[in-house]
Short mmCIF file of C-alpha atoms in Angstrom, two decimals:
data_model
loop_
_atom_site.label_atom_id
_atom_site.label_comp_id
_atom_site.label_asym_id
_atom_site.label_seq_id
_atom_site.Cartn_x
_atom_site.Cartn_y
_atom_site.Cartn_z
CA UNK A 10 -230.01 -304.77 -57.39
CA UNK A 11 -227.66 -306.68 -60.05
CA UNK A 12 -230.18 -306.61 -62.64
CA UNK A 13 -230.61 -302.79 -62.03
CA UNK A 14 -227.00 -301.93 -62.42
CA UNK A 15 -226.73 -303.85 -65.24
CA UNK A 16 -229.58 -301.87 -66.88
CA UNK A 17 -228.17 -298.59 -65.99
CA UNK A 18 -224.84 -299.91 -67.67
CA UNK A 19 -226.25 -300.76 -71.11
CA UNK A 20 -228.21 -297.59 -71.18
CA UNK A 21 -225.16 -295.49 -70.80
CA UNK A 22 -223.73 -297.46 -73.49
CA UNK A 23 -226.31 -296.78 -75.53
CA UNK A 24 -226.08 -293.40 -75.46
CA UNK A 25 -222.06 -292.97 -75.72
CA UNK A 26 -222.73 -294.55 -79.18
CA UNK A 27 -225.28 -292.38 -80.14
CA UNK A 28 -222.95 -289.44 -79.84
CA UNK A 29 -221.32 -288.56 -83.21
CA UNK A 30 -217.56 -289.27 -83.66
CA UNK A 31 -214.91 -286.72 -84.09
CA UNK A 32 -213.42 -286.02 -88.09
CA UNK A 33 -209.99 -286.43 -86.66
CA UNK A 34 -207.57 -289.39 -87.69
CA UNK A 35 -203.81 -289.83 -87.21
CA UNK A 36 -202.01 -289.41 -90.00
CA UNK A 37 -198.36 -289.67 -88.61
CA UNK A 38 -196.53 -290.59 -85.20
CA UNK A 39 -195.23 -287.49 -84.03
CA UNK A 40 -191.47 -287.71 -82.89
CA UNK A 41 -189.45 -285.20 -80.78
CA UNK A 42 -187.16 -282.55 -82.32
CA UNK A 43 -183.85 -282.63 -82.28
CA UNK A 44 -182.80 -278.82 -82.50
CA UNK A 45 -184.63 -276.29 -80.40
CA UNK A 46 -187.18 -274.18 -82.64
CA UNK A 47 -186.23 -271.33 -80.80
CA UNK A 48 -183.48 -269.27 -80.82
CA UNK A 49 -182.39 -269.42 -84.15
CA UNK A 50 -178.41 -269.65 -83.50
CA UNK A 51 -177.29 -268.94 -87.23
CA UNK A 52 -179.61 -265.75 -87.70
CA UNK A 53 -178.36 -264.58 -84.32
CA UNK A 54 -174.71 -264.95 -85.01
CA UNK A 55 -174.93 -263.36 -88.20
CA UNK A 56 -177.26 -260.52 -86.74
CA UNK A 57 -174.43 -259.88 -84.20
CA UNK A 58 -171.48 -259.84 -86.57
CA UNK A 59 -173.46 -257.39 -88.98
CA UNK A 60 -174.04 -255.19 -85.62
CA UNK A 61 -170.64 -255.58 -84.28
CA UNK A 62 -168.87 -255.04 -87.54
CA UNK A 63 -171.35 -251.25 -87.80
CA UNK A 64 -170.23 -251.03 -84.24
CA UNK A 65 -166.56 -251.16 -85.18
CA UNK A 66 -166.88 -248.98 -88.42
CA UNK A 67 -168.75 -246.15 -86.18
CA UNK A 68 -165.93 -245.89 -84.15
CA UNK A 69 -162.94 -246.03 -86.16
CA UNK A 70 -164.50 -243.38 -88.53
CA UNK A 71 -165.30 -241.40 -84.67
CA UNK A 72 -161.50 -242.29 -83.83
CA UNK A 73 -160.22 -241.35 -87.64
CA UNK A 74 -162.15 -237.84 -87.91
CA UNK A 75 -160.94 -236.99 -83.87
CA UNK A 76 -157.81 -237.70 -84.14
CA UNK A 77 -155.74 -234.28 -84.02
CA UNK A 78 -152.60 -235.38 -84.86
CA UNK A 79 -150.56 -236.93 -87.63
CA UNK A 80 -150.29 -240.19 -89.14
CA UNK A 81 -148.37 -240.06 -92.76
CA UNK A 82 -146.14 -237.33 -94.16
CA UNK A 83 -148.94 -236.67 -96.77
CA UNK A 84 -150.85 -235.47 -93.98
CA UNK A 85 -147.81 -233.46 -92.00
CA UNK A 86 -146.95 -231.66 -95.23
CA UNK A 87 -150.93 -230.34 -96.28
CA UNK A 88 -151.44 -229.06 -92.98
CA UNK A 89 -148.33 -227.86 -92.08
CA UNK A 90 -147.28 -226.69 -95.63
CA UNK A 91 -144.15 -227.45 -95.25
CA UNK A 92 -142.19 -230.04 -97.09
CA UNK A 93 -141.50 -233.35 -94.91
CA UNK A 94 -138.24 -234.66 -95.38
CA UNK A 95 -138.27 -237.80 -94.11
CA UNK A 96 -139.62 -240.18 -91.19
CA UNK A 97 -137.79 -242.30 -88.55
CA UNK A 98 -139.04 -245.72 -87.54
CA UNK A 99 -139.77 -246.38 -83.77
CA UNK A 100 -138.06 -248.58 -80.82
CA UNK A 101 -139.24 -249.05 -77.52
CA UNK A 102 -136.00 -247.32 -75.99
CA UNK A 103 -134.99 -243.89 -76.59
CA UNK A 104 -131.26 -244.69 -77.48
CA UNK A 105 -131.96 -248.09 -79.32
CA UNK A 106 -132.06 -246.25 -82.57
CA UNK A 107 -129.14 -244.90 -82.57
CA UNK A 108 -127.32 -247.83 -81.35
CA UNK A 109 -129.34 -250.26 -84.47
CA UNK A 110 -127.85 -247.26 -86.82
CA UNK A 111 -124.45 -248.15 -85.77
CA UNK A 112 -124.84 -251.88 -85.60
CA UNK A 113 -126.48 -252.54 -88.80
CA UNK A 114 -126.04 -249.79 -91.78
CA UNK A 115 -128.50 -251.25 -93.67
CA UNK A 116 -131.82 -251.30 -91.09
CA UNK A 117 -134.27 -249.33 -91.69
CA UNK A 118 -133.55 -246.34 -88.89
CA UNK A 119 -130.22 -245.96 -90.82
CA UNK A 120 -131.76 -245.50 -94.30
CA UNK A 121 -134.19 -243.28 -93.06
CA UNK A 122 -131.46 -241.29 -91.27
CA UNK A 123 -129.22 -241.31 -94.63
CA UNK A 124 -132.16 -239.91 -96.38
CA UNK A 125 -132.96 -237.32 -94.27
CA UNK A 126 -129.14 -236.32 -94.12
CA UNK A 127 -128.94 -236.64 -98.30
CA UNK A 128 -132.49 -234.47 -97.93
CA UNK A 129 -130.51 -231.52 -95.62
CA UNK A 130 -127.73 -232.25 -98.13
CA UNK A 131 -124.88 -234.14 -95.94
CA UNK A 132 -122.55 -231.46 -95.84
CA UNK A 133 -121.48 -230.09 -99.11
CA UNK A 134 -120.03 -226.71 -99.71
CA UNK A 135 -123.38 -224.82 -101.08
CA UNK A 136 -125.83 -226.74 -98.64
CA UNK A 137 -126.21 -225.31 -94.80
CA UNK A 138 -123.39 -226.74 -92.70
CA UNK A 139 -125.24 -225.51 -88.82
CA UNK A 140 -128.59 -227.42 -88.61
CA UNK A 141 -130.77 -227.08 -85.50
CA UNK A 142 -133.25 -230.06 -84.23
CA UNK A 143 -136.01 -228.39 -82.95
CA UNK A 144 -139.47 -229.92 -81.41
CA UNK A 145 -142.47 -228.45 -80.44
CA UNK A 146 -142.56 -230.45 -77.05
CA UNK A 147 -140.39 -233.18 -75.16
CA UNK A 148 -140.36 -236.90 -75.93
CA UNK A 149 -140.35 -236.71 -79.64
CA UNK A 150 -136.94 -238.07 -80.03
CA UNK A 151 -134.89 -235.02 -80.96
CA UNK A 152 -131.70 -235.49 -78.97
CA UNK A 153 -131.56 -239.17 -80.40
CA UNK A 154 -132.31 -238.03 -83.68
CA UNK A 155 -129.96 -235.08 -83.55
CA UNK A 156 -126.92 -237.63 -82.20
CA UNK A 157 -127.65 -240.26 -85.26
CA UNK A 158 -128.11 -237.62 -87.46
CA UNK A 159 -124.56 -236.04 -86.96
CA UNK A 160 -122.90 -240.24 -86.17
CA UNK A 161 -124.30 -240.63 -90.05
CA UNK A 162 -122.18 -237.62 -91.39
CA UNK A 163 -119.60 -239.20 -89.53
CA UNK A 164 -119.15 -242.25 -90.90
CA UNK A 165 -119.92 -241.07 -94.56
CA UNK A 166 -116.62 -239.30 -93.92
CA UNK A 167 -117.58 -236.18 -93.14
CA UNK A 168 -116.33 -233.98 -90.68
CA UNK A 169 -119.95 -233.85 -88.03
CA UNK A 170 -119.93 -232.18 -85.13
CA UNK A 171 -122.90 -232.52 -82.28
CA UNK A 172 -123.49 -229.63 -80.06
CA UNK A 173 -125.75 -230.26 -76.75
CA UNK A 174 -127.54 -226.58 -76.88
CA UNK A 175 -129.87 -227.67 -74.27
CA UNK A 176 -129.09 -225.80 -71.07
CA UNK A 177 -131.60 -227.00 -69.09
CA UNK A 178 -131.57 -231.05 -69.78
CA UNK A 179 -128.60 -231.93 -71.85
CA UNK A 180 -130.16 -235.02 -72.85
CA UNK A 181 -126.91 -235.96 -75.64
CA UNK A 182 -124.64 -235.79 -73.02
CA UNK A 183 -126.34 -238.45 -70.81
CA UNK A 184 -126.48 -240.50 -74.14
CA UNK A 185 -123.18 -240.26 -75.38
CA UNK A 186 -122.02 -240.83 -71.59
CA UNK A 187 -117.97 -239.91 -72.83
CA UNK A 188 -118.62 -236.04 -71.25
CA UNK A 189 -114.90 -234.81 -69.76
CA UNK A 190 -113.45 -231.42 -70.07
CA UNK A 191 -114.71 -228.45 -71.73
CA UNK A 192 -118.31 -228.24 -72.16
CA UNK A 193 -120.72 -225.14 -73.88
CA UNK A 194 -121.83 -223.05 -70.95
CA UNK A 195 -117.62 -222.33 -70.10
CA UNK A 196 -117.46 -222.02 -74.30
CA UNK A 197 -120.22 -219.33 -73.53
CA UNK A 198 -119.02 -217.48 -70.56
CA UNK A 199 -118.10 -213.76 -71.41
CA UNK A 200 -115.33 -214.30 -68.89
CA UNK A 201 -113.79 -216.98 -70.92
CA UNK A 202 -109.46 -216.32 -71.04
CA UNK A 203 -109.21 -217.14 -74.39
CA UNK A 204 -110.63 -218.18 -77.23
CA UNK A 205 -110.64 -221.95 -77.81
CA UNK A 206 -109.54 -224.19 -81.10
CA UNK A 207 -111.92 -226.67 -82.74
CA UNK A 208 -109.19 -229.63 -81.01
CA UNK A 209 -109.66 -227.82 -77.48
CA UNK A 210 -113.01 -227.35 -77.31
CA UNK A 211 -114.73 -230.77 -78.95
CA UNK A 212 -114.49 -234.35 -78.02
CA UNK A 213 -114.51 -237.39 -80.90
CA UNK A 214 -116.97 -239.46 -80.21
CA UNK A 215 -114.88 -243.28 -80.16
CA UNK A 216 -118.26 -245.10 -81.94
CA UNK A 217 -118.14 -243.02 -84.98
CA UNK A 218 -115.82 -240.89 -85.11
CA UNK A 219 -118.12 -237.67 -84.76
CA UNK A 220 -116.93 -234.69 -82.75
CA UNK A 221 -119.16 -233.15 -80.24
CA UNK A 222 -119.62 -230.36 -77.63
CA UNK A 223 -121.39 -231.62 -74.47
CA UNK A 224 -123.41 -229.52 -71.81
CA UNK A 225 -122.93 -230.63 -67.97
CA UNK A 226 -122.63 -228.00 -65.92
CA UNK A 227 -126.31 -225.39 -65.31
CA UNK A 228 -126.69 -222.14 -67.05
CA UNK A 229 -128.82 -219.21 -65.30
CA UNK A 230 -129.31 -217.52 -68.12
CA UNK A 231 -129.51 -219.84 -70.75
CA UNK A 232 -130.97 -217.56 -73.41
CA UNK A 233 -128.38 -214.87 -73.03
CA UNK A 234 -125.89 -217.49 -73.36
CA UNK A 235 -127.16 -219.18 -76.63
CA UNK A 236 -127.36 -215.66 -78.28
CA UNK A 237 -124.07 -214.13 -76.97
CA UNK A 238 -121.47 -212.75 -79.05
CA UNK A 239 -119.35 -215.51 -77.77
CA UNK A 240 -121.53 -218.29 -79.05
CA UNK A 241 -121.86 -216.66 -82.13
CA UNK A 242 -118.03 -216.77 -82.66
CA UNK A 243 -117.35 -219.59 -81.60
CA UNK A 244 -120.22 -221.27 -83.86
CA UNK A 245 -118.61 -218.75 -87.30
CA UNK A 246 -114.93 -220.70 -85.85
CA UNK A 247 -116.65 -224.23 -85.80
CA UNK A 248 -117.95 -223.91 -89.37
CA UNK A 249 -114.65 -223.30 -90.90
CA UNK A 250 -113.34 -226.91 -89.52
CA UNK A 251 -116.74 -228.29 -89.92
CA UNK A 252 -119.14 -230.10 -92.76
CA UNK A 253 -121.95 -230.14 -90.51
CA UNK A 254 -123.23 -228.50 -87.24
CA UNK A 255 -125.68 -230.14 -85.97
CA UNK A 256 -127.35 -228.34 -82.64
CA UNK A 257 -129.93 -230.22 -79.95
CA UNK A 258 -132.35 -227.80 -78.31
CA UNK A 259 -134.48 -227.93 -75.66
CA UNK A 260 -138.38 -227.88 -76.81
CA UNK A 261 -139.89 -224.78 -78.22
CA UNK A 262 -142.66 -224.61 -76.14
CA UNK A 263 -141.14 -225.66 -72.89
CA UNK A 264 -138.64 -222.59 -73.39
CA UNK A 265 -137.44 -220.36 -75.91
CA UNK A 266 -133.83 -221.35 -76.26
CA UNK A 267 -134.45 -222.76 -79.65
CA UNK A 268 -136.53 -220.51 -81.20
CA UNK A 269 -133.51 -217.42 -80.39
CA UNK A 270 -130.59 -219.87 -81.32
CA UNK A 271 -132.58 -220.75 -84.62
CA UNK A 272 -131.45 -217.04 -86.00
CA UNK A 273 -127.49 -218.55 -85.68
CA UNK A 274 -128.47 -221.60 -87.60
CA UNK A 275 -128.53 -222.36 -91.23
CA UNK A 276 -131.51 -224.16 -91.05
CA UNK A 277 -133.94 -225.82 -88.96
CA UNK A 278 -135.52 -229.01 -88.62
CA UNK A 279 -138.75 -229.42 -86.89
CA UNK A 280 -139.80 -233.14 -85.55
CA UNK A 281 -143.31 -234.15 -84.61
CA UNK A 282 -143.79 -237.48 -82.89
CA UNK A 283 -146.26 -239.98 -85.39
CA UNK A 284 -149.43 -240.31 -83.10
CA UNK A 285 -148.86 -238.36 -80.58
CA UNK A 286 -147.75 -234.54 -81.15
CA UNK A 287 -151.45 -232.71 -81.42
CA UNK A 288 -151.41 -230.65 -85.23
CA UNK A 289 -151.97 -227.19 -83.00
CA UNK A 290 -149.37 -227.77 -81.07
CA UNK A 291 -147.38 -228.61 -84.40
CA UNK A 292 -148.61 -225.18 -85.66
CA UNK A 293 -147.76 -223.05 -82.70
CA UNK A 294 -144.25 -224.14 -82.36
CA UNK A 295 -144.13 -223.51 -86.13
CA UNK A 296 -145.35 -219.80 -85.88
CA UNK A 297 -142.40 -219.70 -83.03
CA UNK A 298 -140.11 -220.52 -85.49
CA UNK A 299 -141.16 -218.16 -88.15
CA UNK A 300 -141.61 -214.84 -85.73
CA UNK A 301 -137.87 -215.45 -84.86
CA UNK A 302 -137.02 -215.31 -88.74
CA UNK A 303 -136.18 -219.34 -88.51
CA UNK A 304 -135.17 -220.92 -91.98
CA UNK A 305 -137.77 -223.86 -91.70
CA UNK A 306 -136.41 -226.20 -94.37
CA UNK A 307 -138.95 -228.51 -93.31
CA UNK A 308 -140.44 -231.40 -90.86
CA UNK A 309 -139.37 -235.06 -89.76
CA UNK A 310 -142.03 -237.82 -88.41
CA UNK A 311 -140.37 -239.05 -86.23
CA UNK A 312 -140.98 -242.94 -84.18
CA UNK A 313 -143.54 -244.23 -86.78
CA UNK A 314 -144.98 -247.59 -86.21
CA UNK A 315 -144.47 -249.01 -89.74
CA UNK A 316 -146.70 -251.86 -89.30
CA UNK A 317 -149.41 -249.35 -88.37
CA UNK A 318 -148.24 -246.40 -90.54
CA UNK A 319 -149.48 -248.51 -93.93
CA UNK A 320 -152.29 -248.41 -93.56
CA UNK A 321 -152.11 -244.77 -93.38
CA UNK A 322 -149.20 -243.99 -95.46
CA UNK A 323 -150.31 -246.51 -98.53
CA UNK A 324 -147.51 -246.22 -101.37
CA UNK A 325 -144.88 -243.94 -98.97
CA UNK A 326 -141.90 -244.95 -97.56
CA UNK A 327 -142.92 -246.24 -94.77
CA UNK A 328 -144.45 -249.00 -97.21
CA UNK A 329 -141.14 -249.25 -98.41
CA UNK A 330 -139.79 -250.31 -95.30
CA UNK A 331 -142.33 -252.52 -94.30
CA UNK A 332 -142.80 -254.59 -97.51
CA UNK A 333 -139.91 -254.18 -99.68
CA UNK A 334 -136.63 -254.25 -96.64
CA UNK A 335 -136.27 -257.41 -97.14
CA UNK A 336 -135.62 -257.49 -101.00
CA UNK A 337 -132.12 -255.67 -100.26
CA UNK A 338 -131.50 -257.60 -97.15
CA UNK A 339 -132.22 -254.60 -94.91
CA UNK A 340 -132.57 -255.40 -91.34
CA UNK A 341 -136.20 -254.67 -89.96
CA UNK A 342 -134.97 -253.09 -86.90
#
């Protein structure tokens, strides 16, 4: 039985070496990777930033050519054809311009202000001495603009007075917060005993020495009031004592107080809000203006984000503000 297994043993030997060997020999040790073969991180990365950075192009040219209102005063004065005087800086508060403008002369809310005042002409004899503020809707920063506007002929030595021609929300008046006495709706009244001196009727405003007519008490008709005979007078008695008239209206598409008292004034400025006042809108108040006979002398962008506006307004004066303030030691706010 040994003898037999031993047999079967070297005849299976025998035949494993008559079968022919494989052409296969090892020609290096083969060692583990260290990076995976698979994903590729770099290609990946770069793959997304290419399709993030399309991604971001597509929509700021969607954003750019949707956008219906206006961002420089390039753009303001081609599709509004008329000429854009000037443009305000923003602040997070509605009166914190004006009170920057009387802190620090030299920031860049009071230049723009100046300018825009120099622009109207600042109350010399041949330029228009009544000046109405007028804005297509609310929250554009008229009554703020309207109160700095008339504090700046004020303390170039002018004699500036503000009157609150906004019946219906008498927004100066809540700024200036100095209202006593006689206000514009008992100025208005047909009933009114007599007629009232410059001194009687205005109040000096104790910041800048700007006189000013407030509203307080409510009108129920406001447009018969701002186009009475009385208010007519009265405005032909203030401009014999006055430099400049500046009057705050309520918004021309909210009512059309401004639009009627626009025929008393010399001329009117129209302000549109950067970024946010749609150009239709813009247009409509503007055809307002125009079927009342309203001497447009032109627009004001008004609470631009100068960091933002460069890259829209390029070589303007917003760029001036933001890159070149601090050359004359002007105050950014």
């Amino acid at each position: 039985m040994i003898f037999t297994n031993l047999l079967n043993q070297t005849r299976d030997l025998q035949n494993e070496g008559e079968i022919q060997q494989s052409d296969a020999r090892l020609i290096a040790t083969a060692t583990p990777p260290i990076e995976p073969a698979f994903p590729q991180k770099r290609v990946l990365v770069l793959l997304a930033i290419a399709v993030s950075t399309l991604i971001g192009l597509t929509i700021a040219f969607v954003r750019e050519f949707s956008d219906r209102t206006f961002r420089s005063t390039r753009q303001l004065e081609r599709l509004t054809r008329r000429a854009c005087i000037g443009l305000t800086p923003g602040f997070g508060r509605a009166a914190a311009s004006d009170e920057i403008s009387l802190r620090h002369s030299t920031s860049a809310y009071a230049d723009a202000i100046r300018s825009i005042r120099v622009a109207l002409g600042g109350g010399q004899t041949r330029d228009p001495k009544i000046v109405l503020v007028a804005s297509a809707i609310p929250g554009e920063g008229k009554s703020t603009f309207s109160l700095s506007l008339a504090r700046s002929a004020a303390q170039a030595g002018y004699r500036s007075l503000l009157v609150d021609c906004d019946l219906r929300n008498p927004s100066v008046s809540r700024l200036l917060k100095q209202v006593s006495g006689v206000d514009l709706i008992s100025i208005c009244q047909p009933t009114a005993e007599h007629e009232l001196q410059p001194d009687e009727a205005a109040e000096t405003d104790t910041l800048s020495g700007m006189d000013y007519i407030p509203t307080v008490g409510d009108a129920r008709s406001p447009q018969d009031l701002l186009t009475s005979p009385a208010m007519r007078k009265f405005l032909d008695r203030m401009r014999e004592s006055y430099d400049l008239i500046v009057l705050d209206t309520s918004p021309l598409l909210a009512a059309n107080d401004a639009a009627l008292l626009s025929r008393l004034a010399d001329a009117t400025v129209l302000l549109v809000q950067w970024g946010m006042t749609p150009r239709a809108i813009t247009g409509h108040a503007l055809r307002i203006l125009a079927r009342e006979g309203a001497n447009v002398v032109g627009t004001v962008l008004s609470r631009v984000d100068l960091r933002r506006y460069r890259s829209y307004g390029g070589a303007e004066r917003g760029y001036f503000f933001g890159h070149y303030a601090r050359h004359y030691g002007a105050k950014r706010a």
